[in-house]
Amino acid sequence: MNRLRTAPLAWVLFGVAFVYLVLPLIAMLWASLTTPRGFTLNAYIEVFRTPGFAEALLFSVRSGLITIVLSTALIVPTAYWVHLRLPHLRPMIEFFTLIPLVIPPILLTFGLIRFFNGTPLTNSSDGLYVLLLGGYIVISFPFFYRSIDAGLQAINLRVLTEAAQSLGAGWGTILWNVILPNLVVAILNGSFITFSIVLGEFTISSLLSQPAFSPYMLDLSYREADQATALSIISFAFTWLSIVFISIIGNRRAGLARQALTR
Amino acid sequence: MATTTTVQPLKRKRANDFAIPFSIDWVGLLPFLAFVMVFLILPAWSIVQRALTDGSGAVTLNNLLNLSNPTIAQAYRSTILVSILTSISGGVIGAGLAWAITVGNLPAWIRNAVLSFSGVAANFAGLPLVFAFVALLGRVGLLNQLLRPTGVAIDPQTFLYGFWGLVIVYTYFQIPLLVLIMVPALDGLRREWVEASQNLGATRLQYWRYVGVPILMPALLGALALLFANAFSTYVTASALLGAVGQTFAITIVVANQFRTDTFGDPGLGYALAFSMILVIAITVMIYTYSRNRAERWLRRTV
Amino acid sequence: MTFLTLSHVRKEFGKAVAVRSFDLSIDRGEFVAFLGPSGCGKTTVLRMIAGFEQPTSGTIELQGKDITRVPANRRNIGMVFQQYALFPNMTVTDNICFGLKVAGASRTDMNQRAAEMLDIIGMKEFGSRFPSQLSGGQQQRVALARALAIRPQVLLLDEPLSALDAKIRMSLRQEIRSIQRQLGITTIFVTHDQEEALSIADRIVVMNRGLVEQVGSPRDIYNQPETQFVASFIGTLNVMKAAVADKAGGKVALDGQHIQTADSLEGLDGSVSIALRPESIALNPELNGGNHLTATVDEIYFLGSVVRVRTRLQEQYLNVDTFNNPGLVLPARGESVTLGFTPSAVKVLQDHAGV
């Protein structure tokens, strides 16, 4: 059918929001590029060379990837199982995904420290790392679960599973060859959100004294303020571009999937 | 209509298959439940437990009563006020933006850009956000540099490093959060309802008053509740922005300080604070879920 | 002066032409059906009458007044949508009264009208239910009541029954027709289901690709299709290719066998399309004048009250319908049969309406 015209008011409201949301970013960009002596890209170059940067980044990237793997291994089979066998329990699981919202990271960390007090988990640095990963999974799994859940809804799980079973496939084959490929985009989306949460996470890392990226950034801001600002811009741009990239892939695959399922 | 006819029979089939609530299928949930227990439920419970007991383990309400400490009360008042204000400010600007990209019919590329940006910006809270606003509103920030020729200056003490600083900075991530929650609800406003109302003689305003806003209301209230909880539980942003003086304005900073350095000289107090926070947030989240269920109930189609 | 007149109405969406040139005059109280396949433009014309689309050119007049530019919410034209479009946040009563509420009617007037409407659609006890608690058929009846409550000058229905089960469809369309008769409202009913259109309309407008193929009563449309499109769209007409054999005498050759038509073949040459209704053909009749064809039985379909025998000539197929009378003896597959029909049962067709 025909496209409706854009209401003029829409442009106004968009403009207002645009100013509020973009101005601080522009300011941050400006701050990272200017010194008393004029424009320079110095901060962007130096930030990669500053000692401590590589270690902190590596630490968080590694943690992010481990978190993604653990989350996938935990959430995907669970979501699949609930969709297939226990659909009446979906509300209960959704309730669980709301709890991390109610227990903000700061309270969660104190709870973890208290609960595991005296166990090896709080006594050794490796133990603390395990707690950190646990914390990361807890704060990111709601988003991850929602992504997988939406993906499962979209692919009409029951039909695919039954079709595969009628053709003689076992559970492993079904999960690996049938379900997983169709969930790639949802998993990517979920992984992506998880990764950016882990990278940007400050509270748990700093309270557990772990050398993560965000505490490093805070420290950096005391020493080299414009580098810290440059770093923020880089991570924001990187995150946004990746989301756009994934959604483009997502739309293409979703289009193909929809065609296949409705033919 | 095709979708409703395929979903409904499935639901009924499942209900018949499991007459017993607990079946062997629950085993499949064990890993997940175990994890959630160990890393979420039990730690949360230990907070509650310690809030309601004293050092020796006996149950007591003392910890909670000690919350009436004036510093704490002040921080609570301030945090609640900030949360309410930013729910409204984020709500209004966010609602305008959400409306513009859905019903307002902005081009598709703008809508997609806004949605993906919102996904990032909603999580932007924390250090980078503080850097950004310091760069904007600080003493040598962008705005002050631009305003120098006019002689007007923005005082960072009022607008940044205090109560209003929190409001201004929090609003930044409240806006995209509201957009993300309300866009699906706005998309759910079917064009036929507008046409049907026009057909029956209603003006645009009357449509919104009698149909559009009432339908959106549950989702909107739920969203506002969520925004409140979001602002209430923010820690890093407040801490990075306000530093030591933050104690007066954000309850999260009070909690953190209490745990780390026992500023009040009373170990149990930290847990009481944490417990009270959990209560407040839990109530708001319940409001949110209730609203969302209400909204879904209306918008379900045929029986 | 007719009640509703559309003159040279044309609608373009960018480069696509949805409606080429639509002319129609409707009398007060008439029940007109717009019939055609998806994309033929029937819904577009309806929406232009309602005011949701603006014609690219042409005019629409209601009771002598030009309403082409009048905004949709001031036309006093009621519409029933395919997906009901009931307001989910309001009860049935509030939905029905909506048109009155926005016009500023008093509470008493609204209650009275609502009660009246609920009575007409036979849902008196449903006043305080919400749409999500109603079945599809019930929702559609409420939608009808809502449209009628404002006492519109014209009632438009956009494929109102497509989303419903077959059984409900049939009973509801009878209800719609009887309510329409009772209130005497001029009505336009859009559908792609020819059985629907044939059974309840006073007149049918058959459309294809933005053009009107034929306008006429259900009997005329069915018995005298004027174009090939109408013939193949309506009913289960046999449409076949034949060669002109004897222009003056009106004979054509159908797969090598000659048959007599009642139409003149003046101006036609070479190959023509002819239409033959399945129920006008008799199997193995007594030989007494008329046309006779020899054919082989291909397949027999049992359709309830009708038995359809599919026969084959040389290359083309012919369907023959007989009533499922007790004692009916059917030929076997592969058997050779004689088909008999009068010359007046053969209709020579034009190609479908040109651009």
PDB file of C-alpha atoms in Angstrom, chain C residues 4-208:
ATOM      1  CA  LEU C   4     -23.712   7.450  -5.013  1.00  0.00           C
ATOM      2  CA  THR C   5     -21.865   8.222  -8.221  1.00  0.00           C
ATOM      3  CA  LEU C   6     -18.232   7.538  -9.085  1.00  0.00           C
ATOM      4  CA  SER C   7     -16.991   9.207 -12.262  1.00  0.00           C
ATOM      5  CA  HIS C   8     -13.730   8.332 -13.965  1.00  0.00           C
ATOM      6  CA  VAL C   9     -12.095   7.557 -10.665  1.00  0.00           C
ATOM      7  CA  ARG C  10      -8.427   6.743 -11.080  1.00  0.00           C
ATOM      8  CA  LYS C  11      -5.806   5.902  -8.457  1.00  0.00           C
ATOM      9  CA  GLU C  12      -2.073   5.743  -8.937  1.00  0.00           C
ATOM     10  CA  PHE C  13       0.478   4.816  -6.311  1.00  0.00           C
ATOM     11  CA  GLY C  14       3.666   6.288  -7.712  1.00  0.00           C
ATOM     12  CA  LYS C  15       4.096   4.498 -11.007  1.00  0.00           C
ATOM     13  CA  ALA C  16       1.664   1.682 -10.251  1.00  0.00           C
ATOM     14  CA  VAL C  17      -1.920   2.139 -11.385  1.00  0.00           C
ATOM     15  CA  ALA C  18      -4.271   0.479  -8.929  1.00  0.00           C
ATOM     16  CA  VAL C  19      -7.533   1.719 -10.455  1.00  0.00           C
ATOM     17  CA  ARG C  20      -7.619   2.738 -14.106  1.00  0.00           C
ATOM     18  CA  SER C  21     -11.005   4.323 -14.674  1.00  0.00           C
ATOM     19  CA  PHE C  22     -13.919   3.460 -12.483  1.00  0.00           C
ATOM     20  CA  ASP C  23     -17.478   4.558 -13.232  1.00  0.00           C
ATOM     21  CA  LEU C  24     -20.472   3.431 -11.254  1.00  0.00           C
ATOM     22  CA  SER C  25     -23.887   4.696 -10.178  1.00  0.00           C
ATOM     23  CA  ILE C  26     -25.560   3.192  -7.154  1.00  0.00           C
ATOM     24  CA  ASP C  27     -29.179   3.728  -6.143  1.00  0.00           C
ATOM     25  CA  ARG C  28     -30.395   4.287  -2.621  1.00  0.00           C
ATOM     26  CA  GLY C  29     -30.841   1.075  -0.727  1.00  0.00           C
ATOM     27  CA  GLU C  30     -28.927  -1.023  -3.238  1.00  0.00           C
ATOM     28  CA  PHE C  31     -26.586  -3.816  -2.170  1.00  0.00           C
ATOM     29  CA  VAL C  32     -23.642  -3.827  -4.552  1.00  0.00           C
ATOM     30  CA  ALA C  33     -20.757  -6.289  -4.462  1.00  0.00           C
ATOM     31  CA  PHE C  34     -17.279  -5.537  -5.787  1.00  0.00           C
ATOM     32  CA  LEU C  35     -15.900  -8.880  -6.866  1.00  0.00           C
ATOM     33  CA  GLY C  36     -12.457  -9.724  -8.122  1.00  0.00           C
ATOM     34  CA  PRO C  37      -9.105 -11.380  -7.353  1.00  0.00           C
ATOM     35  CA  SER C  38      -6.523  -9.859  -5.007  1.00  0.00           C
ATOM     36  CA  GLY C  39      -4.978  -6.734  -6.390  1.00  0.00           C
ATOM     37  CA  CYS C  40      -7.798  -5.933  -8.789  1.00  0.00           C
ATOM     38  CA  GLY C  41      -8.437  -2.582  -7.137  1.00  0.00           C
ATOM     39  CA  LYS C  42     -11.727  -3.302  -5.424  1.00  0.00           C
ATOM     40  CA  THR C  43     -10.485  -2.441  -1.942  1.00  0.00           C
ATOM     41  CA  THR C  44      -8.793   0.695  -3.260  1.00  0.00           C
ATOM     42  CA  VAL C  45     -12.072   1.954  -4.693  1.00  0.00           C
ATOM     43  CA  LEU C  46     -13.782   1.218  -1.395  1.00  0.00           C
ATOM     44  CA  ARG C  47     -11.158   3.107   0.561  1.00  0.00           C
ATOM     45  CA  MET C  48     -11.520   6.069  -1.763  1.00  0.00           C
ATOM     46  CA  ILE C  49     -15.250   6.105  -1.108  1.00  0.00           C
ATOM     47  CA  ALA C  50     -14.514   5.968   2.616  1.00  0.00           C
ATOM     48  CA  GLY C  51     -11.978   8.753   2.315  1.00  0.00           C
ATOM     49  CA  PHE C  52      -8.846   6.881   3.378  1.00  0.00           C
ATOM     50  CA  GLU C  53      -7.295   7.345  -0.056  1.00  0.00           C
ATOM     51  CA  GLN C  54      -7.567  10.288  -2.383  1.00  0.00           C
ATOM     52  CA  PRO C  55      -8.331   9.592  -6.050  1.00  0.00           C
ATOM     53  CA  THR C  56      -5.608  10.721  -8.429  1.00  0.00           C
ATOM     54  CA  SER C  57      -8.397  11.972 -10.680  1.00  0.00           C
ATOM     55  CA  GLY C  58     -12.146  11.621 -10.954  1.00  0.00           C
ATOM     56  CA  THR C  59     -14.990  12.493  -8.607  1.00  0.00           C
ATOM     57  CA  ILE C  60     -17.181  10.847  -6.036  1.00  0.00           C
ATOM     58  CA  GLU C  61     -20.634  12.256  -5.401  1.00  0.00           C
ATOM     59  CA  LEU C  62     -22.984  11.385  -2.604  1.00  0.00           C
ATOM     60  CA  GLN C  63     -26.560  12.586  -2.931  1.00  0.00           C
ATOM     61  CA  GLY C  64     -25.450  15.165  -5.426  1.00  0.00           C
ATOM     62  CA  LYS C  65     -22.656  16.584  -3.272  1.00  0.00           C
ATOM     63  CA  ASP C  66     -19.051  16.191  -4.307  1.00  0.00           C
ATOM     64  CA  ILE C  67     -17.295  14.442  -1.453  1.00  0.00           C
ATOM     65  CA  THR C  68     -14.016  13.715  -3.207  1.00  0.00           C
ATOM     66  CA  ARG C  69     -12.051  16.082  -0.993  1.00  0.00           C
ATOM     67  CA  VAL C  70     -14.094  15.765   2.157  1.00  0.00           C
ATOM     68  CA  PRO C  71     -11.972  14.288   5.030  1.00  0.00           C
ATOM     69  CA  ALA C  72     -12.782  10.741   6.054  1.00  0.00           C
ATOM     70  CA  ASN C  73     -14.148  11.676   9.441  1.00  0.00           C
ATOM     71  CA  ARG C  74     -16.822  13.946   7.982  1.00  0.00           C
ATOM     72  CA  ARG C  75     -18.371  11.744   5.362  1.00  0.00           C
ATOM     73  CA  ASN C  76     -20.800   9.857   7.572  1.00  0.00           C
ATOM     74  CA  ILE C  77     -19.963   6.646   5.761  1.00  0.00           C
ATOM     75  CA  GLY C  78     -19.758   3.524   7.888  1.00  0.00           C
ATOM     76  CA  MET C  79     -17.081   0.900   7.284  1.00  0.00           C
ATOM     77  CA  VAL C  80     -16.566  -2.656   8.451  1.00  0.00           C
ATOM     78  CA  PHE C  81     -12.962  -3.858   8.224  1.00  0.00           C
ATOM     79  CA  GLN C  82     -11.646  -7.290   7.405  1.00  0.00           C
ATOM     80  CA  GLN C  83      -9.894  -7.567  10.753  1.00  0.00           C
ATOM     81  CA  TYR C  84     -12.838  -6.062  12.649  1.00  0.00           C
ATOM     82  CA  ALA C  85     -10.724  -3.205  14.078  1.00  0.00           C
ATOM     83  CA  LEU C  86     -12.664  -3.117  17.326  1.00  0.00           C
ATOM     84  CA  PHE C  87     -11.070  -0.909  19.967  1.00  0.00           C
ATOM     85  CA  PRO C  88      -9.587  -3.384  22.445  1.00  0.00           C
ATOM     86  CA  ASN C  89      -9.737  -1.060  25.425  1.00  0.00           C
ATOM     87  CA  MET C  90     -13.513  -0.584  25.206  1.00  0.00           C
ATOM     88  CA  THR C  91     -16.466  -2.818  25.901  1.00  0.00           C
ATOM     89  CA  VAL C  92     -18.841  -3.861  23.161  1.00  0.00           C
ATOM     90  CA  THR C  93     -21.268  -1.127  24.164  1.00  0.00           C
ATOM     91  CA  ASP C  94     -18.563   1.544  24.201  1.00  0.00           C
ATOM     92  CA  ASN C  95     -17.327   0.396  20.825  1.00  0.00           C
ATOM     93  CA  ILE C  96     -20.792   0.665  19.366  1.00  0.00           C
ATOM     94  CA  CYS C  97     -21.379   4.079  20.906  1.00  0.00           C
ATOM     95  CA  PHE C  98     -18.026   5.458  19.844  1.00  0.00           C
ATOM     96  CA  GLY C  99     -19.331   7.326  16.827  1.00  0.00           C
ATOM     97  CA  LEU C 100     -22.015   8.920  18.960  1.00  0.00           C
ATOM     98  CA  LYS C 101     -19.582   9.810  21.724  1.00  0.00           C
ATOM     99  CA  VAL C 102     -17.259  11.733  19.482  1.00  0.00           C
ATOM    100  CA  ALA C 103     -20.256  13.543  18.062  1.00  0.00           C
ATOM    101  CA  GLY C 104     -21.162  14.663  21.561  1.00  0.00           C
ATOM    102  CA  ALA C 105     -24.351  12.641  22.069  1.00  0.00           C
ATOM    103  CA  SER C 106     -25.887  12.364  25.525  1.00  0.00           C
ATOM    104  CA  ARG C 107     -25.559   9.292  27.692  1.00  0.00           C
ATOM    105  CA  THR C 108     -29.201   8.391  27.266  1.00  0.00           C
ATOM    106  CA  ASP C 109     -29.049   8.630  23.488  1.00  0.00           C
ATOM    107  CA  MET C 110     -25.953   6.470  23.437  1.00  0.00           C
ATOM    108  CA  ASN C 111     -27.427   3.801  25.663  1.00  0.00           C
ATOM    109  CA  GLN C 112     -30.589   3.718  23.636  1.00  0.00           C
ATOM    110  CA  ARG C 113     -28.788   3.392  20.333  1.00  0.00           C
ATOM    111  CA  ALA C 114     -26.474   0.726  21.731  1.00  0.00           C
ATOM    112  CA  ALA C 115     -29.396  -1.332  22.976  1.00  0.00           C
ATOM    113  CA  GLU C 116     -31.054  -0.959  19.595  1.00  0.00           C
ATOM    114  CA  MET C 117     -27.934  -2.112  17.768  1.00  0.00           C
ATOM    115  CA  LEU C 118     -27.242  -5.017  20.093  1.00  0.00           C
ATOM    116  CA  ASP C 119     -30.773  -6.155  19.469  1.00  0.00           C
ATOM    117  CA  ILE C 120     -30.387  -5.993  15.713  1.00  0.00           C
ATOM    118  CA  ILE C 121     -27.235  -8.129  15.766  1.00  0.00           C
ATOM    119  CA  GLY C 122     -28.679 -10.481  18.326  1.00  0.00           C
ATOM    120  CA  MET C 123     -26.061  -9.919  21.036  1.00  0.00           C
ATOM    121  CA  LYS C 124     -28.059  -8.258  23.777  1.00  0.00           C
ATOM    122  CA  GLU C 125     -26.195  -9.811  26.710  1.00  0.00           C
ATOM    123  CA  PHE C 126     -22.737  -9.030  25.364  1.00  0.00           C
ATOM    124  CA  GLY C 127     -22.727  -5.336  26.110  1.00  0.00           C
ATOM    125  CA  SER C 128     -20.054  -5.370  28.789  1.00  0.00           C
ATOM    126  CA  ARG C 129     -17.705  -7.866  27.200  1.00  0.00           C
ATOM    127  CA  PHE C 130     -14.360  -6.882  25.735  1.00  0.00           C
ATOM    128  CA  PRO C 131     -13.357  -7.709  22.142  1.00  0.00           C
ATOM    129  CA  SER C 132     -10.697 -10.143  23.321  1.00  0.00           C
ATOM    130  CA  GLN C 133     -13.470 -12.184  24.922  1.00  0.00           C
ATOM    131  CA  LEU C 134     -15.433 -12.558  21.693  1.00  0.00           C
ATOM    132  CA  SER C 135     -15.152 -15.000  18.821  1.00  0.00           C
ATOM    133  CA  GLY C 136     -14.384 -13.797  15.292  1.00  0.00           C
ATOM    134  CA  GLY C 137     -17.992 -13.908  14.186  1.00  0.00           C
ATOM    135  CA  GLN C 138     -19.122 -12.039  17.269  1.00  0.00           C
ATOM    136  CA  GLN C 139     -16.492  -9.381  16.787  1.00  0.00           C
ATOM    137  CA  GLN C 140     -17.573  -8.856  13.229  1.00  0.00           C
ATOM    138  CA  ARG C 141     -21.179  -8.423  14.267  1.00  0.00           C
ATOM    139  CA  VAL C 142     -20.157  -5.823  16.805  1.00  0.00           C
ATOM    140  CA  ALA C 143     -18.110  -4.093  14.097  1.00  0.00           C
ATOM    141  CA  LEU C 144     -21.220  -4.022  11.948  1.00  0.00           C
ATOM    142  CA  ALA C 145     -23.293  -2.604  14.779  1.00  0.00           C
ATOM    143  CA  ARG C 146     -20.649   0.038  15.421  1.00  0.00           C
ATOM    144  CA  ALA C 147     -20.690   1.135  11.785  1.00  0.00           C
ATOM    145  CA  LEU C 148     -24.483   1.240  11.682  1.00  0.00           C
ATOM    146  CA  ALA C 149     -24.892   3.060  14.965  1.00  0.00           C
ATOM    147  CA  ILE C 150     -24.031   6.395  13.409  1.00  0.00           C
ATOM    148  CA  ARG C 151     -26.813   5.918  10.858  1.00  0.00           C
ATOM    149  CA  PRO C 152     -24.427   6.265   7.926  1.00  0.00           C
ATOM    150  CA  GLN C 153     -25.585   7.144   4.443  1.00  0.00           C
ATOM    151  CA  VAL C 154     -23.525   4.348   2.941  1.00  0.00           C
ATOM    152  CA  LEU C 155     -22.230   1.145   4.494  1.00  0.00           C
ATOM    153  CA  LEU C 156     -18.931  -0.230   3.234  1.00  0.00           C
ATOM    154  CA  LEU C 157     -17.732  -3.735   4.004  1.00  0.00           C
ATOM    155  CA  ASP C 158     -14.141  -4.692   3.170  1.00  0.00           C
ATOM    156  CA  GLU C 159     -14.016  -8.479   2.854  1.00  0.00           C
ATOM    157  CA  PRO C 160     -15.681  -8.735   6.263  1.00  0.00           C
ATOM    158  CA  LEU C 161     -16.049 -12.500   6.196  1.00  0.00           C
ATOM    159  CA  SER C 162     -12.633 -13.578   4.886  1.00  0.00           C
ATOM    160  CA  ALA C 163     -11.188 -14.140   8.322  1.00  0.00           C
ATOM    161  CA  LEU C 164     -14.013 -16.397   9.498  1.00  0.00           C
ATOM    162  CA  ASP C 165     -14.793 -20.103   9.304  1.00  0.00           C
ATOM    163  CA  ALA C 166     -16.902 -21.311   6.399  1.00  0.00           C
ATOM    164  CA  LYS C 167     -20.012 -22.097   8.437  1.00  0.00           C
ATOM    165  CA  ILE C 168     -20.055 -18.731  10.170  1.00  0.00           C
ATOM    166  CA  ARG C 169     -19.367 -17.017   6.906  1.00  0.00           C
ATOM    167  CA  MET C 170     -22.548 -18.319   5.413  1.00  0.00           C
ATOM    168  CA  SER C 171     -24.828 -17.496   8.311  1.00  0.00           C
ATOM    169  CA  LEU C 172     -23.258 -14.088   8.849  1.00  0.00           C
ATOM    170  CA  ARG C 173     -23.631 -13.011   5.246  1.00  0.00           C
ATOM    171  CA  GLN C 174     -27.329 -13.795   5.384  1.00  0.00           C
ATOM    172  CA  GLU C 175     -27.566 -11.776   8.579  1.00  0.00           C
ATOM    173  CA  ILE C 176     -25.773  -8.840   6.999  1.00  0.00           C
ATOM    174  CA  ARG C 177     -28.122  -8.922   4.058  1.00  0.00           C
ATOM    175  CA  SER C 178     -31.262  -9.081   6.159  1.00  0.00           C
ATOM    176  CA  ILE C 179     -30.095  -6.263   8.440  1.00  0.00           C
ATOM    177  CA  GLN C 180     -29.316  -4.214   5.378  1.00  0.00           C
ATOM    178  CA  ARG C 181     -32.781  -4.837   3.984  1.00  0.00           C
ATOM    179  CA  GLN C 182     -34.350  -4.017   7.300  1.00  0.00           C
ATOM    180  CA  LEU C 183     -32.551  -0.664   7.543  1.00  0.00           C
ATOM    181  CA  GLY C 184     -32.582   0.104   3.825  1.00  0.00           C
ATOM    182  CA  ILE C 185     -28.948   1.262   3.833  1.00  0.00           C
ATOM    183  CA  THR C 186     -27.015   1.616   0.589  1.00  0.00           C
ATOM    184  CA  THR C 187     -24.256  -0.945   0.862  1.00  0.00           C
ATOM    185  CA  ILE C 188     -21.045  -1.858  -0.940  1.00  0.00           C
ATOM    186  CA  PHE C 189     -19.537  -5.253  -0.161  1.00  0.00           C
ATOM    187  CA  VAL C 190     -16.030  -6.117  -1.322  1.00  0.00           C
ATOM    188  CA  THR C 191     -15.139  -9.788  -1.699  1.00  0.00           C
ATOM    189  CA  HIS C 192     -13.030 -12.201  -3.693  1.00  0.00           C
ATOM    190  CA  ASP C 193     -15.492 -15.023  -3.068  1.00  0.00           C
ATOM    191  CA  GLN C 194     -17.872 -15.246  -6.006  1.00  0.00           C
ATOM    192  CA  GLU C 195     -20.320 -17.426  -4.176  1.00  0.00           C
ATOM    193  CA  GLU C 196     -20.670 -14.730  -1.536  1.00  0.00           C
ATOM    194  CA  ALA C 197     -21.269 -12.046  -4.114  1.00  0.00           C
ATOM    195  CA  LEU C 198     -23.707 -14.094  -6.138  1.00  0.00           C
ATOM    196  CA  SER C 199     -25.792 -15.053  -3.168  1.00  0.00           C
ATOM    197  CA  ILE C 200     -26.443 -11.698  -1.538  1.00  0.00           C
ATOM    198  CA  ALA C 201     -25.868  -8.814  -3.925  1.00  0.00           C
ATOM    199  CA  ASP C 202     -28.407  -6.887  -5.972  1.00  0.00           C
ATOM    200  CA  ARG C 203     -25.715  -6.038  -8.454  1.00  0.00           C
ATOM    201  CA  ILE C 204     -22.176  -7.232  -8.902  1.00  0.00           C
ATOM    202  CA  VAL C 205     -19.228  -5.240 -10.226  1.00  0.00           C
ATOM    203  CA  VAL C 206     -16.586  -7.664 -11.470  1.00  0.00           C
ATOM    204  CA  MET C 207     -13.125  -6.109 -11.471  1.00  0.00           C
ATOM    205  CA  ASN C 208      -9.753  -7.183 -12.758  1.00  0.00           C
TER     206      ASN C 208
END
